[in-house]
PDB file of C-alpha atoms in Angstrom:
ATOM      1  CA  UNK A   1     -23.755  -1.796  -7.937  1.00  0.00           C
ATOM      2  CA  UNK A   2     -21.422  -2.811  -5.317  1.00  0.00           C
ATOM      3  CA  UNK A   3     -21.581  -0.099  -2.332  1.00  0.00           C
ATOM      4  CA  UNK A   4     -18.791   1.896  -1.717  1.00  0.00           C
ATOM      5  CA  UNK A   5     -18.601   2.677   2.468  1.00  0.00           C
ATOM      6  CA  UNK A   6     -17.772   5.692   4.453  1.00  0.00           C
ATOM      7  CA  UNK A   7     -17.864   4.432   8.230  1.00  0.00           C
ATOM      8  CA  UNK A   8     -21.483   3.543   8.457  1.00  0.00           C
ATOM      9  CA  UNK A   9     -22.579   5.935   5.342  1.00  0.00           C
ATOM     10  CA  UNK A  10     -23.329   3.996   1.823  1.00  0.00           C
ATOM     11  CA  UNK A  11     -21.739   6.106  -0.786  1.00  0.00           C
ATOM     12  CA  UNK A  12     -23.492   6.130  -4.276  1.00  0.00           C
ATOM     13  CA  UNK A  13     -21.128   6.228  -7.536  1.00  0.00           C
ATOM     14  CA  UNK A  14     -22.940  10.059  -8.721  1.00  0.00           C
ATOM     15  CA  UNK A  15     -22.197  11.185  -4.770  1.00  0.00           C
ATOM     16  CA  UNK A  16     -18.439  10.033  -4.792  1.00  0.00           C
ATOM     17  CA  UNK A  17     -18.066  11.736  -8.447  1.00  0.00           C
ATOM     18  CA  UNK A  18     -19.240  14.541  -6.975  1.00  0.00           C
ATOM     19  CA  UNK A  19     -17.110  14.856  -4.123  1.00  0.00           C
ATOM     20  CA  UNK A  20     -14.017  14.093  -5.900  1.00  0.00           C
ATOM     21  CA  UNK A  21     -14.897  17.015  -8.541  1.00  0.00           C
ATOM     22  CA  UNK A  22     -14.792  19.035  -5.549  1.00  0.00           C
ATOM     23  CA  UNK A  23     -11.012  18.373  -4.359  1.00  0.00           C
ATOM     24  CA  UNK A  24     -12.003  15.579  -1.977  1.00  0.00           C
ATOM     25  CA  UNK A  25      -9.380  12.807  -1.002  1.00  0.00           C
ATOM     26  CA  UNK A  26     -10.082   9.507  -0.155  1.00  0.00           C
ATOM     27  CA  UNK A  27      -8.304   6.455   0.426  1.00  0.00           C
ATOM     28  CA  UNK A  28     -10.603   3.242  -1.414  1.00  0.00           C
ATOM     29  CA  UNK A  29      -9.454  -0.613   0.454  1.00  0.00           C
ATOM     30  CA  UNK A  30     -10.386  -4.150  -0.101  1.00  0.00           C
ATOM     31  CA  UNK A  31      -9.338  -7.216  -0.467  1.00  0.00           C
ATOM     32  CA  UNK A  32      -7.999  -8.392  -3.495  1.00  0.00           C
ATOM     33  CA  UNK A  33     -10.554  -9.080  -5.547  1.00  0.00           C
ATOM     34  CA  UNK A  34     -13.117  -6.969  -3.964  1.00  0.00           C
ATOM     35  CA  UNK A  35     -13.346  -4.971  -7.201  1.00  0.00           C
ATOM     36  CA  UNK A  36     -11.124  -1.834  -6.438  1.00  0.00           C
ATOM     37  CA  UNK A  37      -9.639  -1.105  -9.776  1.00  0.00           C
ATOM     38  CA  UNK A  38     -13.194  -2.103 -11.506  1.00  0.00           C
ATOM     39  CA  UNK A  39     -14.515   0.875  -9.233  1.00  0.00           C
ATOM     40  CA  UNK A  40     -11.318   3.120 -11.040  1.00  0.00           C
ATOM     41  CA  UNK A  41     -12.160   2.381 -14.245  1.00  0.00           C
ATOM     42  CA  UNK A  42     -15.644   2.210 -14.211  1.00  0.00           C
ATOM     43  CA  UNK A  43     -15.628   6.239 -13.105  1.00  0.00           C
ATOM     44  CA  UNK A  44     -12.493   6.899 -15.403  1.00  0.00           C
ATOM     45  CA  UNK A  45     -14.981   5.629 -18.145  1.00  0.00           C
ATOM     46  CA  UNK A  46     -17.712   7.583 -17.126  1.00  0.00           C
ATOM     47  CA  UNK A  47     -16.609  10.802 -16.558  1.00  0.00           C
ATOM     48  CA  UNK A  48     -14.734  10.619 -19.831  1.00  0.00           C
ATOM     49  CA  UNK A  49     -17.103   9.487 -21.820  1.00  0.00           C
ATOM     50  CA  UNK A  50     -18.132  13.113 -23.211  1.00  0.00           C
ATOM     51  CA  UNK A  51     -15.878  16.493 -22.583  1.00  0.00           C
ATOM     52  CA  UNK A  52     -16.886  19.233 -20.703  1.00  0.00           C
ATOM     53  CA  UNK A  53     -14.481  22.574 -20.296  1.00  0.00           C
ATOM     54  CA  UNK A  54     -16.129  22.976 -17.003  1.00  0.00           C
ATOM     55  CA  UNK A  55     -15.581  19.404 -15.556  1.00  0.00           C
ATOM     56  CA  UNK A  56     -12.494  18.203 -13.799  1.00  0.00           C
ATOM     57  CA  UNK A  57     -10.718  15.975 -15.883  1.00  0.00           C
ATOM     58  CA  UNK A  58     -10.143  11.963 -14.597  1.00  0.00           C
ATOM     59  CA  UNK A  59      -7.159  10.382 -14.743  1.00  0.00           C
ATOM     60  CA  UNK A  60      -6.439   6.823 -14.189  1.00  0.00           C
ATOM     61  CA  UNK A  61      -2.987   6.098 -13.134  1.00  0.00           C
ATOM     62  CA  UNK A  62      -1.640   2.708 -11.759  1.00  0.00           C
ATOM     63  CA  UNK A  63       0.800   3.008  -9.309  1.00  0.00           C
ATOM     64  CA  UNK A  64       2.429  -0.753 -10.151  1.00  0.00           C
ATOM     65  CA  UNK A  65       5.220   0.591 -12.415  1.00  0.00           C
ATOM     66  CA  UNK A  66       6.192   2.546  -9.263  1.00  0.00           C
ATOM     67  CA  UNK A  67       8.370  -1.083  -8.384  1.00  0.00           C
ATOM     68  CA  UNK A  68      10.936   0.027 -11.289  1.00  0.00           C
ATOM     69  CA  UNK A  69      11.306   3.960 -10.606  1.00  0.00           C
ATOM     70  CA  UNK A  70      11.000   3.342  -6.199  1.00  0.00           C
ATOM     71  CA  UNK A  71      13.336   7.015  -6.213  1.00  0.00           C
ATOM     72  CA  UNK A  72      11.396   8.902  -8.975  1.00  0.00           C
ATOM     73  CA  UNK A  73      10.212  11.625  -7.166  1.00  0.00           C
ATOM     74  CA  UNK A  74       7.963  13.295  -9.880  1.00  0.00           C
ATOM     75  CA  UNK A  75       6.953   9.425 -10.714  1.00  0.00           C
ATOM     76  CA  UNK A  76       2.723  11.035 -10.875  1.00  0.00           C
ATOM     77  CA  UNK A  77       3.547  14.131 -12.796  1.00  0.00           C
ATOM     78  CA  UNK A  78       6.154  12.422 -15.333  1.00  0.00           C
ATOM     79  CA  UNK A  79       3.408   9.839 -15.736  1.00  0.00           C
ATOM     80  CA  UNK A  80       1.051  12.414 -16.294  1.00  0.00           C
ATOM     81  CA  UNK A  81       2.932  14.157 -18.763  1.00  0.00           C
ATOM     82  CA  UNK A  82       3.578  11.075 -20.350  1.00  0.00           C
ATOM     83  CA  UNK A  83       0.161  11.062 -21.767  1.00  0.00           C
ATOM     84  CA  UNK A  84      -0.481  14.405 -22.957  1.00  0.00           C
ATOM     85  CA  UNK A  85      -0.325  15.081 -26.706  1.00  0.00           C
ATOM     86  CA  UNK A  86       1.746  18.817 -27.415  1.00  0.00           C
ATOM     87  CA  UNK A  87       1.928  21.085 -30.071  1.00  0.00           C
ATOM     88  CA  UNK A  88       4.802  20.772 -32.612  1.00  0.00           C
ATOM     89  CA  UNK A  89       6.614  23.716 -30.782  1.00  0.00           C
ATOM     90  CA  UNK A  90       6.457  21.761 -27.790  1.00  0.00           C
ATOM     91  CA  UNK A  91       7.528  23.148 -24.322  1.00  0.00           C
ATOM     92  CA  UNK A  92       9.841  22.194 -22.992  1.00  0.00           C
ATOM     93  CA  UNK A  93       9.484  19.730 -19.125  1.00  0.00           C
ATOM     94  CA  UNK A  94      10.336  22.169 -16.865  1.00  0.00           C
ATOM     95  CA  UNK A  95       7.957  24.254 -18.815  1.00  0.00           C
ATOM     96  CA  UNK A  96       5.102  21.700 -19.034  1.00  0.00           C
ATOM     97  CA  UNK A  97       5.785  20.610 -15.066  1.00  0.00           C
ATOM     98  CA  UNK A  98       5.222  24.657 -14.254  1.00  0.00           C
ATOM     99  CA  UNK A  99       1.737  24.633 -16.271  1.00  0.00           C
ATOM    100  CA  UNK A 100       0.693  20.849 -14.361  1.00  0.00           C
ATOM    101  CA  UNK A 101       1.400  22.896 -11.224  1.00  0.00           C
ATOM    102  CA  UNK A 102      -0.348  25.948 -12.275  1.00  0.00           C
ATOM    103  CA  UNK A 103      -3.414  23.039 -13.232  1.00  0.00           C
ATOM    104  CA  UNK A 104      -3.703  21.187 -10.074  1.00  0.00           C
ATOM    105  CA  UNK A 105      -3.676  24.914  -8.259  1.00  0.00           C
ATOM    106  CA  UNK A 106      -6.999  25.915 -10.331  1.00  0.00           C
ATOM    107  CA  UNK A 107     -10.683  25.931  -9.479  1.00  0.00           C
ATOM    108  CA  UNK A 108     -13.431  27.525 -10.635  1.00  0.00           C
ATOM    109  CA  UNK A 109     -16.109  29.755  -9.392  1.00  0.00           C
ATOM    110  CA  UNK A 110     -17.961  26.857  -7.225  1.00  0.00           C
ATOM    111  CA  UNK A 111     -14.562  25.025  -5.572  1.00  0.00           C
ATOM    112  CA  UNK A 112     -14.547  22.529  -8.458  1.00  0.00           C
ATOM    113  CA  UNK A 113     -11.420  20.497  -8.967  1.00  0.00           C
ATOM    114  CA  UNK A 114      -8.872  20.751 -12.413  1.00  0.00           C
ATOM    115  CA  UNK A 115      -7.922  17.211 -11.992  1.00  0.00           C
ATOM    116  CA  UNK A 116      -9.033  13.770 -10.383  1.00  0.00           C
ATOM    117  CA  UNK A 117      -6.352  11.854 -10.225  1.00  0.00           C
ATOM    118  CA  UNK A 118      -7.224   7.771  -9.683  1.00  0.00           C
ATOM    119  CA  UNK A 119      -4.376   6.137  -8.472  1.00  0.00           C
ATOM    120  CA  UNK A 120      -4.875   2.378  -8.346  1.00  0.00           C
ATOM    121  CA  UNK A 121      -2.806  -0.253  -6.143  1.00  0.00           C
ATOM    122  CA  UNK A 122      -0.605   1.636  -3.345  1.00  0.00           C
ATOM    123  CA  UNK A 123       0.156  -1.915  -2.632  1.00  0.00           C
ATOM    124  CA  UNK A 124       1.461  -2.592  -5.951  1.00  0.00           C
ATOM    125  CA  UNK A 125       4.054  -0.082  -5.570  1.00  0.00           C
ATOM    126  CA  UNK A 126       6.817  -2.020  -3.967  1.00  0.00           C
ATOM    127  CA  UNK A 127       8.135  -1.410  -0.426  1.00  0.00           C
ATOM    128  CA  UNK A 128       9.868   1.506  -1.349  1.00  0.00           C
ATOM    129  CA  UNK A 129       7.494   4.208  -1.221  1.00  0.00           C
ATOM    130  CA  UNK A 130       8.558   7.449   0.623  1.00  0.00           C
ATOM    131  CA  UNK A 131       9.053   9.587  -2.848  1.00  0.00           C
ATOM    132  CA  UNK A 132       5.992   7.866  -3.855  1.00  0.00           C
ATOM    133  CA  UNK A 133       4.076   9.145  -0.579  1.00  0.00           C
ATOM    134  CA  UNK A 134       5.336  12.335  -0.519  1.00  0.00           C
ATOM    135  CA  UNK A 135       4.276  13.410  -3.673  1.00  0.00           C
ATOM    136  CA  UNK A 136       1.221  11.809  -3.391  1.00  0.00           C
ATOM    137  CA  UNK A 137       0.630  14.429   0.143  1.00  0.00           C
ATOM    138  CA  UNK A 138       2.293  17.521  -1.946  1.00  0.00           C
ATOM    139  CA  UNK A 139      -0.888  16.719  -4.446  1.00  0.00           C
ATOM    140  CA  UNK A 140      -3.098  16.114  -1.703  1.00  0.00           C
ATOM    141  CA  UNK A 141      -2.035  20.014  -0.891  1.00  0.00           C
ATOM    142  CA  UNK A 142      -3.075  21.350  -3.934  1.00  0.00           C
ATOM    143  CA  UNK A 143      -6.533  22.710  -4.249  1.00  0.00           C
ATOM    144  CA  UNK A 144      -7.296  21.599  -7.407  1.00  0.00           C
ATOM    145  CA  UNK A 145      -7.073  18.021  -7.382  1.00  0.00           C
ATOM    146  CA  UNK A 146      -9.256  15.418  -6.078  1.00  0.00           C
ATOM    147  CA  UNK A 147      -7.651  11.735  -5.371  1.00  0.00           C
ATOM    148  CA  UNK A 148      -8.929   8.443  -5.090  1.00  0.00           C
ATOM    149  CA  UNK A 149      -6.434   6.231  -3.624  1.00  0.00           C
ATOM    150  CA  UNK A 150      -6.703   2.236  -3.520  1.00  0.00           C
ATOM    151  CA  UNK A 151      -4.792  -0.095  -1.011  1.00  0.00           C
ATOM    152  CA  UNK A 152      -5.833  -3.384   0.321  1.00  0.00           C
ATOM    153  CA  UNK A 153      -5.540  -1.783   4.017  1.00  0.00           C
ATOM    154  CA  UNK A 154      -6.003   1.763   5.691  1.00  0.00           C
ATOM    155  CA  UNK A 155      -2.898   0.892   7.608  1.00  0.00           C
ATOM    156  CA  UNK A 156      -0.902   3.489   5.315  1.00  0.00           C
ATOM    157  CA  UNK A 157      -2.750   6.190   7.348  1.00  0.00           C
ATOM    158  CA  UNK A 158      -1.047   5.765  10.934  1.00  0.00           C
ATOM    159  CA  UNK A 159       1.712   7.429   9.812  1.00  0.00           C
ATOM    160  CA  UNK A 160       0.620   9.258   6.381  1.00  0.00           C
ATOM    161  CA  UNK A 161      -2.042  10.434   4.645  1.00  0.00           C
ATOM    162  CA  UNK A 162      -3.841  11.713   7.319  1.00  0.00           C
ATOM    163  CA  UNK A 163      -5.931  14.540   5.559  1.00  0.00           C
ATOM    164  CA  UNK A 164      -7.428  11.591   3.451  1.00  0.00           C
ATOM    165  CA  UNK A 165     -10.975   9.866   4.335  1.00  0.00           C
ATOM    166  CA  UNK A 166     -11.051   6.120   4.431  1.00  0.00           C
ATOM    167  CA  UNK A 167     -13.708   4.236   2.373  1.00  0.00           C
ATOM    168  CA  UNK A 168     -13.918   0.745   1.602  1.00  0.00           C
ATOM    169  CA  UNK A 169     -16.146  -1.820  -0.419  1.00  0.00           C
ATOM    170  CA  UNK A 170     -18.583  -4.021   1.004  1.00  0.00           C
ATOM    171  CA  UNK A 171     -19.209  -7.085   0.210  1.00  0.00           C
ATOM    172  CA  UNK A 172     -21.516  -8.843  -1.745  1.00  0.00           C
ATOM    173  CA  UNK A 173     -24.907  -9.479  -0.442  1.00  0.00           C
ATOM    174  CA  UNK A 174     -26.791 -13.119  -0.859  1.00  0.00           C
ATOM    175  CA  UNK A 175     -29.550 -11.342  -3.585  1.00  0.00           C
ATOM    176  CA  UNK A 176     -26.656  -9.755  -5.431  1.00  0.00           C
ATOM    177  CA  UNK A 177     -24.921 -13.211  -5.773  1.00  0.00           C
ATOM    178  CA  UNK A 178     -28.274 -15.515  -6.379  1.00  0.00           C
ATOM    179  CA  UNK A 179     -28.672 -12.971  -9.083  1.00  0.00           C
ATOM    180  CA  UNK A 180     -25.918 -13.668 -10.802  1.00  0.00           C
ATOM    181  CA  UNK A 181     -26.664 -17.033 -10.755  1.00  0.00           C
ATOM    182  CA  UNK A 182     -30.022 -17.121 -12.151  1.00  0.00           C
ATOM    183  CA  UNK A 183     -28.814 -15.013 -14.971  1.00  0.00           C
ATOM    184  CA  UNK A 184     -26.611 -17.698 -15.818  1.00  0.00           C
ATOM    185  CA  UNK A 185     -29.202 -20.437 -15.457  1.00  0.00           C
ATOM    186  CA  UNK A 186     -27.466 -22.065 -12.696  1.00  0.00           C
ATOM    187  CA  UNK A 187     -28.375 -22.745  -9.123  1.00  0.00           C
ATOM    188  CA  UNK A 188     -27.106 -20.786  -6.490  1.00  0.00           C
ATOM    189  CA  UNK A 189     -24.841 -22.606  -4.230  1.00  0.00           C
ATOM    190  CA  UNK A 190     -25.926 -24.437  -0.957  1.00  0.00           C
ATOM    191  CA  UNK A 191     -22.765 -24.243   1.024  1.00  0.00           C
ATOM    192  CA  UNK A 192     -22.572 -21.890   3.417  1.00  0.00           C
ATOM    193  CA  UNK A 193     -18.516 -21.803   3.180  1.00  0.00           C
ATOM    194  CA  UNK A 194     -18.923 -21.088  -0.823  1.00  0.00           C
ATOM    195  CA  UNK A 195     -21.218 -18.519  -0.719  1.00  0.00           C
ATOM    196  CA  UNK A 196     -19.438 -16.514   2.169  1.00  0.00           C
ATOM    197  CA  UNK A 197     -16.216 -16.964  -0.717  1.00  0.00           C
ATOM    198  CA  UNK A 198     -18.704 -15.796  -3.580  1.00  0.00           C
ATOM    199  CA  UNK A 199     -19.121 -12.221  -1.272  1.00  0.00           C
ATOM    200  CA  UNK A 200     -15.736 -11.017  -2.997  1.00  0.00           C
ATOM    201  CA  UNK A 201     -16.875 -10.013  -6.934  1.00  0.00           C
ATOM    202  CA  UNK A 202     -13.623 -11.587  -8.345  1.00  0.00           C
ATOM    203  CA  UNK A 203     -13.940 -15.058  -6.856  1.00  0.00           C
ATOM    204  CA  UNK A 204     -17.833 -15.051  -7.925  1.00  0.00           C
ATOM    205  CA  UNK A 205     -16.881 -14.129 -11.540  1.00  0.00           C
ATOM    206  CA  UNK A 206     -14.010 -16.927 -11.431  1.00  0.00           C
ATOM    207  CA  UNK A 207     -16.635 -19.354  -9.986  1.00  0.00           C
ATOM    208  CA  UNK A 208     -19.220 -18.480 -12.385  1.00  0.00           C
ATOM    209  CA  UNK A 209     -16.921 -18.944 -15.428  1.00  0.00           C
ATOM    210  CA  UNK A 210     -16.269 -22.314 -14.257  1.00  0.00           C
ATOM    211  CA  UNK A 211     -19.202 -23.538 -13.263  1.00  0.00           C
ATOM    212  CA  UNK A 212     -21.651 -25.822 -15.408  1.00  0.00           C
ATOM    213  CA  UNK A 213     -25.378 -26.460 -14.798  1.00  0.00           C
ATOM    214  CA  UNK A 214     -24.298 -30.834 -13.867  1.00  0.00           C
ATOM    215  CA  UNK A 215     -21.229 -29.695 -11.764  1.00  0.00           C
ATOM    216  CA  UNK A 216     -21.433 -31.128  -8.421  1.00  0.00           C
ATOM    217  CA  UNK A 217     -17.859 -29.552  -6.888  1.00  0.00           C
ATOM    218  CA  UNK A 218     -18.536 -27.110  -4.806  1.00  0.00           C
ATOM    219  CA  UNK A 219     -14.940 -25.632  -3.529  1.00  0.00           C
ATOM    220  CA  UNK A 220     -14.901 -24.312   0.009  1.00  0.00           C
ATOM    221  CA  UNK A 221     -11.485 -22.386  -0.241  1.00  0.00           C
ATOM    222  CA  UNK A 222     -10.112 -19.825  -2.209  1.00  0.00           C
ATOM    223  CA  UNK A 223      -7.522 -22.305  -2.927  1.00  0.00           C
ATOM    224  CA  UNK A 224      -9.626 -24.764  -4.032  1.00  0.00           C
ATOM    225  CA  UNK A 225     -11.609 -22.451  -6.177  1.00  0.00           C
ATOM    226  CA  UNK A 226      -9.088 -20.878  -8.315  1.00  0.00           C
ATOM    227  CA  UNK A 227      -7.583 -24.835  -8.686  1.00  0.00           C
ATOM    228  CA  UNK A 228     -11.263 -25.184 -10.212  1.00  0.00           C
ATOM    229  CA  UNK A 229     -11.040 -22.217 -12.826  1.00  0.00           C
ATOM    230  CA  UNK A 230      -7.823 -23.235 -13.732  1.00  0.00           C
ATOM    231  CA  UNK A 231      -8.637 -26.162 -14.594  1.00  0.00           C
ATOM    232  CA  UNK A 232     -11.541 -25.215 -16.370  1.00  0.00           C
ATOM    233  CA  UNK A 233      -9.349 -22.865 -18.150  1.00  0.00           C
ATOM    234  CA  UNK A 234      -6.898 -25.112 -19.117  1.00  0.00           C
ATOM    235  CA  UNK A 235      -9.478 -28.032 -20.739  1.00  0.00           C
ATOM    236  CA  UNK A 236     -11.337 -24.918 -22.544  1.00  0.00           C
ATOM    237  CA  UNK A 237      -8.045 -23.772 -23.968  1.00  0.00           C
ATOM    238  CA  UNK A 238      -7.535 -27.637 -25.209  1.00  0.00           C
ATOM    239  CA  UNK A 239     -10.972 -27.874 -26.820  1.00  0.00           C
ATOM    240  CA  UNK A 240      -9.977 -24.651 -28.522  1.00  0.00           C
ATOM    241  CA  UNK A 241      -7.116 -26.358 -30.391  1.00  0.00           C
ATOM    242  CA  UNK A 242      -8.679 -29.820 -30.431  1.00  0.00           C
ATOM    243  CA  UNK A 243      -6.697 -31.999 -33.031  1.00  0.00           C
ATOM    244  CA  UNK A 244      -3.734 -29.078 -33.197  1.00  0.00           C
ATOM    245  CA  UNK A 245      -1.106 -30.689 -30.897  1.00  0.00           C
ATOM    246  CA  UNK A 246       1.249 -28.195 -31.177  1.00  0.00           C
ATOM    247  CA  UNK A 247      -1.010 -25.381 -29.930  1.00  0.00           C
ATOM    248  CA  UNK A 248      -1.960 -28.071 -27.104  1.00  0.00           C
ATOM    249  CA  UNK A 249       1.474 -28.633 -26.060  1.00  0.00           C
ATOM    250  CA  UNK A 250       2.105 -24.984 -25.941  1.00  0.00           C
ATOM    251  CA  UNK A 251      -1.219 -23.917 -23.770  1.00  0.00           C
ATOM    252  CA  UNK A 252      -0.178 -26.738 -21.595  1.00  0.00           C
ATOM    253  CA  UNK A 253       4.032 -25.809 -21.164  1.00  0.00           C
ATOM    254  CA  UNK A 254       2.246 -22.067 -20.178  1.00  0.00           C
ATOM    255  CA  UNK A 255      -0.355 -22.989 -17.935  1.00  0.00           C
ATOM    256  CA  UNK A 256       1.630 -26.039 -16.167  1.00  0.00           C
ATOM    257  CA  UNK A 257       5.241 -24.523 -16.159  1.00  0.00           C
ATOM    258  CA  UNK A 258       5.763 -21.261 -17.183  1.00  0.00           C
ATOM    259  CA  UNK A 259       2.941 -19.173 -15.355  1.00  0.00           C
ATOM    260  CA  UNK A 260       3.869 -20.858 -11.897  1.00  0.00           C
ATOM    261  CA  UNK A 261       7.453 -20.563 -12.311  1.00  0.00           C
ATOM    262  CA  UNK A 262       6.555 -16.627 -13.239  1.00  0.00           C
ATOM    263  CA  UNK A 263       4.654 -16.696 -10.053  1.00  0.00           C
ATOM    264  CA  UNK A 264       7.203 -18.437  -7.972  1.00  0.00           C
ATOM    265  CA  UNK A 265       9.559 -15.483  -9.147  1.00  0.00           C
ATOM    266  CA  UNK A 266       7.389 -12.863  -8.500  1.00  0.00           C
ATOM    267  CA  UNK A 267       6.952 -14.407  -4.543  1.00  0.00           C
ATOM    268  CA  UNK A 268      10.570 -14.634  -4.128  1.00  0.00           C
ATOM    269  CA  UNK A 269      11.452 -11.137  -5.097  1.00  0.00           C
ATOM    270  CA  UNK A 270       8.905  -9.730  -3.740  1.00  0.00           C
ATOM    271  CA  UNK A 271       7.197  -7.904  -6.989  1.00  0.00           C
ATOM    272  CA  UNK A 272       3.775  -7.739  -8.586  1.00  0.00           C
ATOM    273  CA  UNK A 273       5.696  -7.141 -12.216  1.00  0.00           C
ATOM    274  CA  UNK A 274       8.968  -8.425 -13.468  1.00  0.00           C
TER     275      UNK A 274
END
């Protein structure tokens, strides 16, 4: 399990559950690839994984469609509403908005949340964000909601967000990653530079998919490790269809052409979707 910090406190999955079922607000960073919306949806799958009329009820939400609705500013609560099921004699939204806001207002006997909302990728949301902010501080008002916000930085909170609590992930450690490894069969690296890489979950997982027990490469950049996986990808994907050229000369147009042209486009404007 891949610690979860609070300055110098370790923070255990059952303790942040807790806290968050108790209205608590706190802003999650990492790198990319540290493991941020794994962390989401691991506690969106366990504290939905049975009902309970007494438990707040998690909500994953990913803020990356903000990008196409940057002035929306009920973009949480339409969202939200989005994915309720009514009645045939359904209200109508004003109506349904009113009982959200009666919702997140609620708590019980013992200061226990309505809601916990998980809101994943606050740097996915474009560069247009003030709607997106404010409504994200008018929820952060109301006492029956606890948040869990992700962003790569904390730098959001110099000039917002400041009743929020900063947490972030911490790295790997050398027996987590050897683990891995020997699970696998395979050697744990020697290189000092590789293994300081393998730290961040993602790049281990990418690493480990592409290594084999004769490989000799040992990449000592991010760079030059995703190159690796890619190309491990893209033989795989070849074996897959071995004597269908079509299906070859498809997988090979995607990988080659299409997915870096898609990525060029996404760099020049700017965007995580398109």
């Amino acid at each position: 399990e891949q610690p979860v910090q609070r300055g110098q406190q370790s923070l255990c999955r059952e303790q942040l559950t807790q806290e968050l079922s108790h209205g608590g607000k706190f802003l999650l960073t990492g790198a990319g690839g540290m493991g941020k919306t794994r962390l989401l949806l691991e506690l969106c799958g366990r504290c939905t994984a049975r009902y309970h009329a007494a438990e707040p009820v998690f909500v994953y939400l990913s803020l990356r469609g903000y990008q196409a609705c940057s002035n929306d500013t009920f973009f949480l609560r339409r969202t939200l509403l989005q994915l309720l099921r009514f009645p045939p004699e359904h209200p109508q939204y004003h109506d349904a908005l009113h009982s959200l806001h009666v919702l997140f207002d609620q708590t019980d006997s013992k200061g226990q949340a309505s809601v916990v909302l998980l809101l994943d990728g606050l740097n996915e949301a474009g560069t247009q964000r003030k709607m997106l902010l404010a409504e994200i501080e008018e929820l952060c008002r109301c006492k029956g909601v606890g948040l869990l916000l992700t962003d790569r930085t904390d730098a959001v909170m110099e000039y917002a967000l400041r009743d929020f609590v900063s947490l972030s992930l911490s790295p790997l450690q050398a027996q987590q990653i050897d683990s891995q490894f020997t699970a696998r069969g395979l050697a744990p690296p020697e290189s000092q530079r590789l293994r300081q890489l393998l730290t961040t979950p993602m790049l281990l997982f990418l690493y480990l998919e592409s290594a084999e027990p004769t490989d000799n490469s040992t990449p000592e950049t991010q760079q030059a490790l995703l190159a690796l996986y890619l190309q491990h990808f893209y033989l795989q994907t070849l074996r897959e269809d071995s004597g269908d050229q079509n299906s070859q000369l498809i997988n090979r147009y995607l990988l080659r052409h299409f997915l870096p042209q898609v990525a060029w486009e996404m760099h020049r404007q700017g965007r995580t979707i398109l």
